[in-house]
Every structure is written in C-alpha cells, then in structure tokens.
C-alpha cells in the first residue's frame, strides 16, 4: 500500500481556503472540553475576585448615603438614599473638609512631581554614569527601605523643629516642610524602579546624542524622560497614593486644623468612641478616593508597561 492510501486522521493539519496547509492540528472533542473547563475556571476566579474587590466599595458608598448616623443600621445596601452626610461634611467650620481636600491635592501633586524628578535624576546617574561608590549606593537604597518609617518620626520631628527655628517656612505646621520630608522618604524604591527601566533604554541613543553635542542634562530631559513615560507615570501615581494615605508623619508635623490633610482630618470624625460619625467619615472617604481614581484612569495606559518594564534585563 502506498503512503497516499492511508486514511486521514485527526492529526492531519488544517487546510485553508487557498489549499495551503496551516500547520495547526484540529482540536478533538476531549481537548475542546478541557479548554472549555479551563476557560470556565478562569471566569469563575475573575468573577469572585471582582465581587470581593467591589463589595467594600459598594458598602462604603452605601454607608455614605445612609442618614442614620451609624453603621449599625446599614444592614442592606442602598436601602436609604440621602446627601445629608455630604452636606454635613462641608458645613462644620471646626472641621474644614474643603481645606483638607485642597491641602492633600497640593501636597500629593507636588510630592509626586518632585519624586519623579529627583528619582529620575538619581536613577539616571546610577544607570548611565560610572563613579566610585555606585554599587554601594544602590545597596544602601535597598537597605534603608528595610526600616519602617515609624522609627524616624521622633528624629523627623526634632529635625523639623530645629529647622523651623531658623527658617519658619520650612518647619513644623508647614506644607513645604511636609513635602520635603515626603521627598526624602520616597526616593529609595522609586529610584531603584526607574533605574531598572533606564537600563532597558539603549545606550546607543545617548551616544548618538553626544555626537550631536548634547550633554547629560539635555539627554535626560529630552530623550530619557520621553522614552520612560510609563515608569514615570507609575512612580507618580504610587507617590500620589502614598501621600494621600500617609497619616503618622502628617499628624505629627501638621497641628493647625486648616493645614491638615485628609487622612489626619477625617480621623477626627471617628476619634471619639462615643461620638464617632462613621457615615460622614464614609462620605469623606468616598470623596478622598476620587482624585486617585481620576489619576488612575488618566495614566492607566502606562500602568502595566511601567510596572513590568525593567524587570527583565
């Protein structure tokens, strides 16, 4: 029997409309069932994860719209609808929520921009320059992050108090002083993250720019920063979120009610056990999350590429 007389099997490659073999082997019934089960399992995991992630958000929004003044009666979602908590949030002069909101936006945006700039400069120096102590500096950046920020609160307070005696605009109860503290603490991990991304940018681009007479500053601001937009967006977003959520240092350095941030100010609504106003706190938490959500949607196209780039060299 010749080879051509053998019957076709299920492993025969598919033939496209042009009569050419595509090289793909058609799936049998058992393989299709396994693929369907695997796909169904993935969908189940995605649905469960989405429910777990969305439920706390729905509950806090429902609590913010509940006019009862307590979370004990919030057994059902969206059983009552009222904007009373949002009105009370802006109606108490002793608790200026609008001022806290603007303070947080200002401090968060300035800190994010400063972190991107200073961290980018440090990462560029470690990535493109060769100098004595370069390796030791990279190791030191990682080691410093092992110690929690809480250990430095007393030292930061005494340092800012001493600076305030000489330069009152940079001392205690000033937004500039708080921003300077945040910038000093945010350079470690962010510098290392940008350093890994800068290493993926070909050095030949720098060499071509140097042949045209460009210096390090021009290469950094006109070439490296433009090519590193994803990681800059990620670092800026993470810095902004960390600034909004930070409580300990802000509560120590800021004492005047009108200068506090959202994290410190909102704590006043639940600080007293006998007069805790959780629905108003929930309303403030919903409004405090809006800037982060807006910034995330603006930068979402850079998030995935910025987090994964630089992990493989």
Coordinates of C-alpha atoms in Angstrom, one line a residue:
X1 CA 0.0 0.0 0.0
X2 CA 1.4 3.4 -0.9
X3 CA 1.7 6.2 1.5
X4 CA -1.1 8.2 -0.2
X5 CA -3.7 5.5 0.5
X6 CA -3.5 5.9 4.3
X7 CA -6.7 7.4 5.7
X8 CA -6.7 10.9 7.2
X9 CA -6.5 11.1 10.9
X10 CA -7.5 13.7 13.4
X11 CA -3.9 14.9 13.4
X12 CA -3.9 16.0 9.8
X13 CA -3.0 19.7 9.5
X14 CA -5.9 22.0 8.6
X15 CA -6.1 23.3 5.0
X16 CA -7.1 26.9 4.4
X17 CA -9.3 28.1 1.6
X18 CA -6.3 28.5 -0.7
X19 CA -5.5 24.9 -0.4
X20 CA -2.4 25.5 1.7
X21 CA -1.7 23.7 5.0
X22 CA -1.8 25.9 8.0
X23 CA 0.2 23.6 10.3
X24 CA -2.4 23.6 13.0
X25 CA -3.8 20.4 14.3
X26 CA -7.6 20.5 14.8
X27 CA -8.8 20.0 18.4
X28 CA -10.5 16.8 19.3
X29 CA -13.7 16.7 21.5
X30 CA -11.7 15.9 24.6
X31 CA -9.2 18.7 24.1
X32 CA -12.1 21.2 23.5
X33 CA -13.7 20.1 26.7
X34 CA -10.5 20.6 28.6
X35 CA -10.1 24.1 27.1
X36 CA -13.7 24.9 27.9
X37 CA -13.3 23.8 31.6
X38 CA -10.1 25.8 31.9
X39 CA -11.8 28.9 30.5
X40 CA -14.8 28.5 32.8
X41 CA -12.5 28.2 35.8
X42 CA -10.7 31.4 34.8
X43 CA -14.0 33.2 34.5
X44 CA -15.1 32.0 37.9
X45 CA -11.9 33.2 39.5
X46 CA -12.3 36.6 37.8
X47 CA -15.9 36.9 38.9
X48 CA -15.1 36.0 42.5
X49 CA -12.2 38.4 42.6
X50 CA -14.3 41.2 41.2
X51 CA -17.0 40.6 43.8
X52 CA -14.5 40.6 46.7
X53 CA -12.9 43.8 45.4
X54 CA -16.2 45.7 44.6
X55 CA -18.2 44.8 47.7
X56 CA -16.2 47.0 50.1
X57 CA -16.6 49.9 47.7
X58 CA -20.3 49.4 47.4
X59 CA -20.7 49.2 51.2
X60 CA -18.7 52.4 51.9
X61 CA -20.8 54.3 49.2
X62 CA -24.0 52.9 50.7
X63 CA -22.9 53.9 54.2
X64 CA -22.1 57.4 53.0
X65 CA -25.7 57.8 51.7
X66 CA -27.3 56.4 54.9
X67 CA -28.6 59.3 57.0
X68 CA -29.0 57.2 60.2
X69 CA -25.6 58.4 61.6
X70 CA -24.4 54.9 62.4
X71 CA -23.1 51.9 60.6
X72 CA -25.1 49.5 62.8
X73 CA -28.3 50.1 60.9
X74 CA -26.6 49.7 57.5
X75 CA -27.6 46.0 57.1
X76 CA -28.7 46.4 53.5
X77 CA -27.0 48.2 50.6
X78 CA -28.6 51.4 49.4
X79 CA -31.8 50.9 51.5
X80 CA -31.8 54.7 52.1
X81 CA -30.6 57.5 49.9
X82 CA -29.7 60.9 51.3
X83 CA -26.9 63.5 50.7
X84 CA -27.1 64.6 54.3
X85 CA -23.7 63.2 55.2
X86 CA -22.1 65.0 52.3
X87 CA -23.7 68.3 53.4
X88 CA -22.6 67.8 57.0
X89 CA -19.1 67.2 55.7
X90 CA -18.8 70.7 54.4
X91 CA -20.9 72.6 56.9
X92 CA -18.7 72.3 60.1
X93 CA -16.2 75.2 60.3
X94 CA -14.3 73.4 63.0
X95 CA -13.6 70.6 60.5
X96 CA -12.8 72.3 57.2
X97 CA -13.0 69.3 54.8
X98 CA -12.7 71.6 51.7
X99 CA -9.3 72.9 53.1
X100 CA -8.2 69.4 53.9
X101 CA -9.0 68.3 50.4
X102 CA -7.1 71.1 48.7
X103 CA -4.2 70.6 51.0
X104 CA -4.0 67.0 50.1
X105 CA -4.2 67.6 46.4
X106 CA -1.4 70.3 46.6
X107 CA 0.9 68.1 48.7
X108 CA 0.2 65.0 46.7
X109 CA 0.7 66.6 43.3
X110 CA 3.9 68.4 44.3
X111 CA 5.3 65.4 46.1
X112 CA 4.5 63.2 43.0
X113 CA 6.2 65.6 40.6
X114 CA 9.2 66.1 42.9
X115 CA 9.6 62.3 43.4
X116 CA 9.5 61.7 39.6
X117 CA 12.1 64.5 39.0
X118 CA 14.5 63.7 41.8
X119 CA 14.2 59.9 41.5
X120 CA 14.7 60.2 37.7
X121 CA 17.9 62.2 38.2
X122 CA 19.2 59.7 40.7
X123 CA 18.3 56.7 38.6
X124 CA 19.9 58.3 35.5
X125 CA 23.1 58.8 37.4
X126 CA 23.2 55.2 38.6
X127 CA 22.3 53.9 35.2
X128 CA 24.5 56.0 32.9
X129 CA 27.4 57.1 34.9
X130 CA 30.2 55.1 36.5
X131 CA 31.6 56.5 39.7
X132 CA 33.2 55.4 42.9
X133 CA 30.5 54.1 45.4
X134 CA 27.9 53.4 42.8
X135 CA 27.3 49.8 43.8
X136 CA 27.4 50.7 47.5
X137 CA 24.8 53.4 46.9
X138 CA 22.4 51.0 45.2
X139 CA 22.7 48.6 48.0
X140 CA 22.2 51.3 50.6
X141 CA 19.0 52.4 48.9
X142 CA 17.6 48.9 49.3
X143 CA 18.8 48.5 52.9
X144 CA 17.3 51.8 54.1
X145 CA 13.8 50.6 52.9
X146 CA 14.0 47.7 55.4
X147 CA 13.4 50.0 58.3
X148 CA 9.8 51.3 58.8
X149 CA 9.2 55.0 58.6
X150 CA 7.7 55.0 62.1
X151 CA 11.2 54.6 63.5
X152 CA 12.2 58.0 62.2
X153 CA 9.2 60.0 63.4
X154 CA 10.9 61.4 66.6
X155 CA 14.1 62.3 64.6
X156 CA 12.0 64.0 61.9
X157 CA 10.0 66.0 64.5
X158 CA 13.2 67.2 66.2
X159 CA 14.8 68.0 62.9
X160 CA 11.8 70.0 61.6
X161 CA 11.6 71.8 64.9
X162 CA 15.2 72.9 64.6
X163 CA 14.8 73.9 61.0
X164 CA 11.7 75.9 61.9
X165 CA 13.6 77.9 64.5
X166 CA 15.9 79.1 61.7
X167 CA 13.5 79.0 58.7
X168 CA 9.9 79.1 59.9
X169 CA 8.6 78.5 56.3
X170 CA 10.2 75.0 56.4
X171 CA 9.5 74.0 59.9
X172 CA 6.6 72.4 61.8
X173 CA 3.0 73.1 60.6
X174 CA 4.1 73.9 57.1
X175 CA 3.2 72.2 53.9
X176 CA 6.6 72.8 52.4
X177 CA 8.3 71.1 55.3
X178 CA 6.0 68.1 55.0
X179 CA 6.7 67.9 51.3
X180 CA 10.4 67.9 51.9
X181 CA 10.0 65.0 54.3
X182 CA 8.0 63.0 51.9
X183 CA 10.5 63.6 49.1
X184 CA 13.3 62.4 51.3
X185 CA 11.5 59.2 52.1
X186 CA 10.2 58.4 48.6
X187 CA 13.5 58.3 46.7
X188 CA 14.5 54.8 47.7
X189 CA 12.2 52.3 46.0
X190 CA 11.2 54.7 43.2
X191 CA 14.9 55.3 42.3
X192 CA 15.5 51.6 42.0
X193 CA 12.4 51.1 40.0
X194 CA 13.4 53.8 37.5
X195 CA 16.9 52.6 37.5
X196 CA 15.8 49.2 36.2
X197 CA 13.7 50.9 33.5
X198 CA 16.5 53.2 32.4
X199 CA 18.8 50.2 31.9
X200 CA 16.4 49.0 29.2
X201 CA 16.9 52.1 27.1
X202 CA 19.7 51.5 24.7
X203 CA 22.9 53.4 25.5
X204 CA 23.4 53.9 21.7
X205 CA 20.8 56.6 21.9
X206 CA 22.8 58.5 24.4
X207 CA 26.0 58.1 22.3
X208 CA 24.2 59.4 19.2
X209 CA 23.0 62.4 21.1
X210 CA 26.5 63.1 22.5
X211 CA 27.9 63.1 18.9
X212 CA 25.4 65.9 18.2
X213 CA 26.8 67.9 21.1
X214 CA 24.1 67.0 23.7
X215 CA 25.1 66.9 27.4
X216 CA 23.7 64.8 30.2
X217 CA 21.0 67.3 31.1
X218 CA 19.7 67.5 27.6
X219 CA 19.8 63.7 27.1
X220 CA 17.9 63.2 30.3
X221 CA 15.2 65.8 29.8
X222 CA 14.6 65.5 26.0
X223 CA 15.3 61.8 25.4
X224 CA 15.3 59.6 28.6
X225 CA 12.2 61.1 30.2
X226 CA 10.2 60.9 26.9
X227 CA 11.1 57.2 26.4
X228 CA 10.5 56.5 30.1
X229 CA 6.9 57.8 30.3
X230 CA 5.4 54.5 31.5
X231 CA 7.6 54.2 34.6
X232 CA 7.3 57.9 35.3
X233 CA 3.5 57.6 35.3
X234 CA 3.7 54.6 37.7
X235 CA 6.1 56.3 40.1
X236 CA 4.0 59.5 40.1
X237 CA 0.8 57.5 40.8
X238 CA 2.3 55.4 43.6
X239 CA 3.8 58.5 45.2
X240 CA 0.4 60.3 45.0
X241 CA -1.4 57.4 46.6
X242 CA 1.2 57.1 49.3
X243 CA 0.9 60.8 50.1
X244 CA -2.8 60.7 50.4
X245 CA -2.8 57.6 52.7
X246 CA 0.0 58.8 54.9
X247 CA -1.1 59.5 58.4
X248 CA 1.6 59.3 61.1
X249 CA 4.1 62.0 59.9
X250 CA 1.3 64.3 58.7
X251 CA -0.4 64.1 62.1
X252 CA 2.9 64.9 63.9
X253 CA 4.0 67.8 61.7
X254 CA 0.7 69.5 61.0
X255 CA -1.2 70.8 64.0
X256 CA -3.4 73.7 62.7
X257 CA -6.9 72.4 61.7
X258 CA -6.8 74.3 58.4
X259 CA -3.4 72.8 57.4
X260 CA -4.2 69.2 58.0
X261 CA -4.5 66.6 55.2
X262 CA -7.5 64.3 54.5
X263 CA -6.0 61.3 56.4
X264 CA -5.5 63.3 59.5
X265 CA -8.6 65.4 59.3
X266 CA -11.0 62.5 58.6
X267 CA -9.7 60.7 61.7
X268 CA -11.4 63.4 63.8
X269 CA -14.8 62.1 62.8
X270 CA -14.1 58.7 64.4
X271 CA -11.5 59.6 67.0
X272 CA -14.0 59.8 69.9
X273 CA -15.7 56.4 70.6
X274 CA -18.9 58.0 72.0
X275 CA -19.3 60.4 69.1
X276 CA -17.9 58.5 66.1
X277 CA -19.7 59.6 63.0
X278 CA -19.0 56.8 60.6
X279 CA -21.4 57.8 57.8
X280 CA -19.8 61.3 57.5
X281 CA -16.4 59.6 57.6
X282 CA -17.6 57.3 54.8
X283 CA -18.7 60.3 52.7
X284 CA -15.3 61.9 53.2
X285 CA -13.5 58.6 52.2
X286 CA -15.6 58.4 49.0
X287 CA -14.6 62.0 48.0
X288 CA -11.0 61.4 49.0
X289 CA -10.8 58.4 46.7
X290 CA -11.9 60.4 43.6
X291 CA -8.5 62.1 42.8
X292 CA -6.8 58.7 42.9
X293 CA -9.5 57.1 40.6
X294 CA -9.3 60.0 38.2
X295 CA -5.5 60.0 38.1
X296 CA -5.5 56.2 37.6
X297 CA -7.8 56.4 34.6
X298 CA -5.6 59.2 33.1
X299 CA -2.5 57.1 33.5
X300 CA -3.9 53.6 33.0
X301 CA -2.3 53.1 29.6
X302 CA 1.1 53.4 31.2
X303 CA 0.5 51.3 34.3
X304 CA 1.1 47.7 33.0
X305 CA 4.1 48.6 30.9
X306 CA 5.6 50.7 33.6
X307 CA 5.3 48.1 36.3
X308 CA 6.7 45.2 34.1
X309 CA 9.4 47.1 32.2
X310 CA 12.8 46.8 33.7
X311 CA 12.1 43.5 35.4
X312 CA 13.8 41.6 32.6
X313 CA 17.2 42.8 31.5

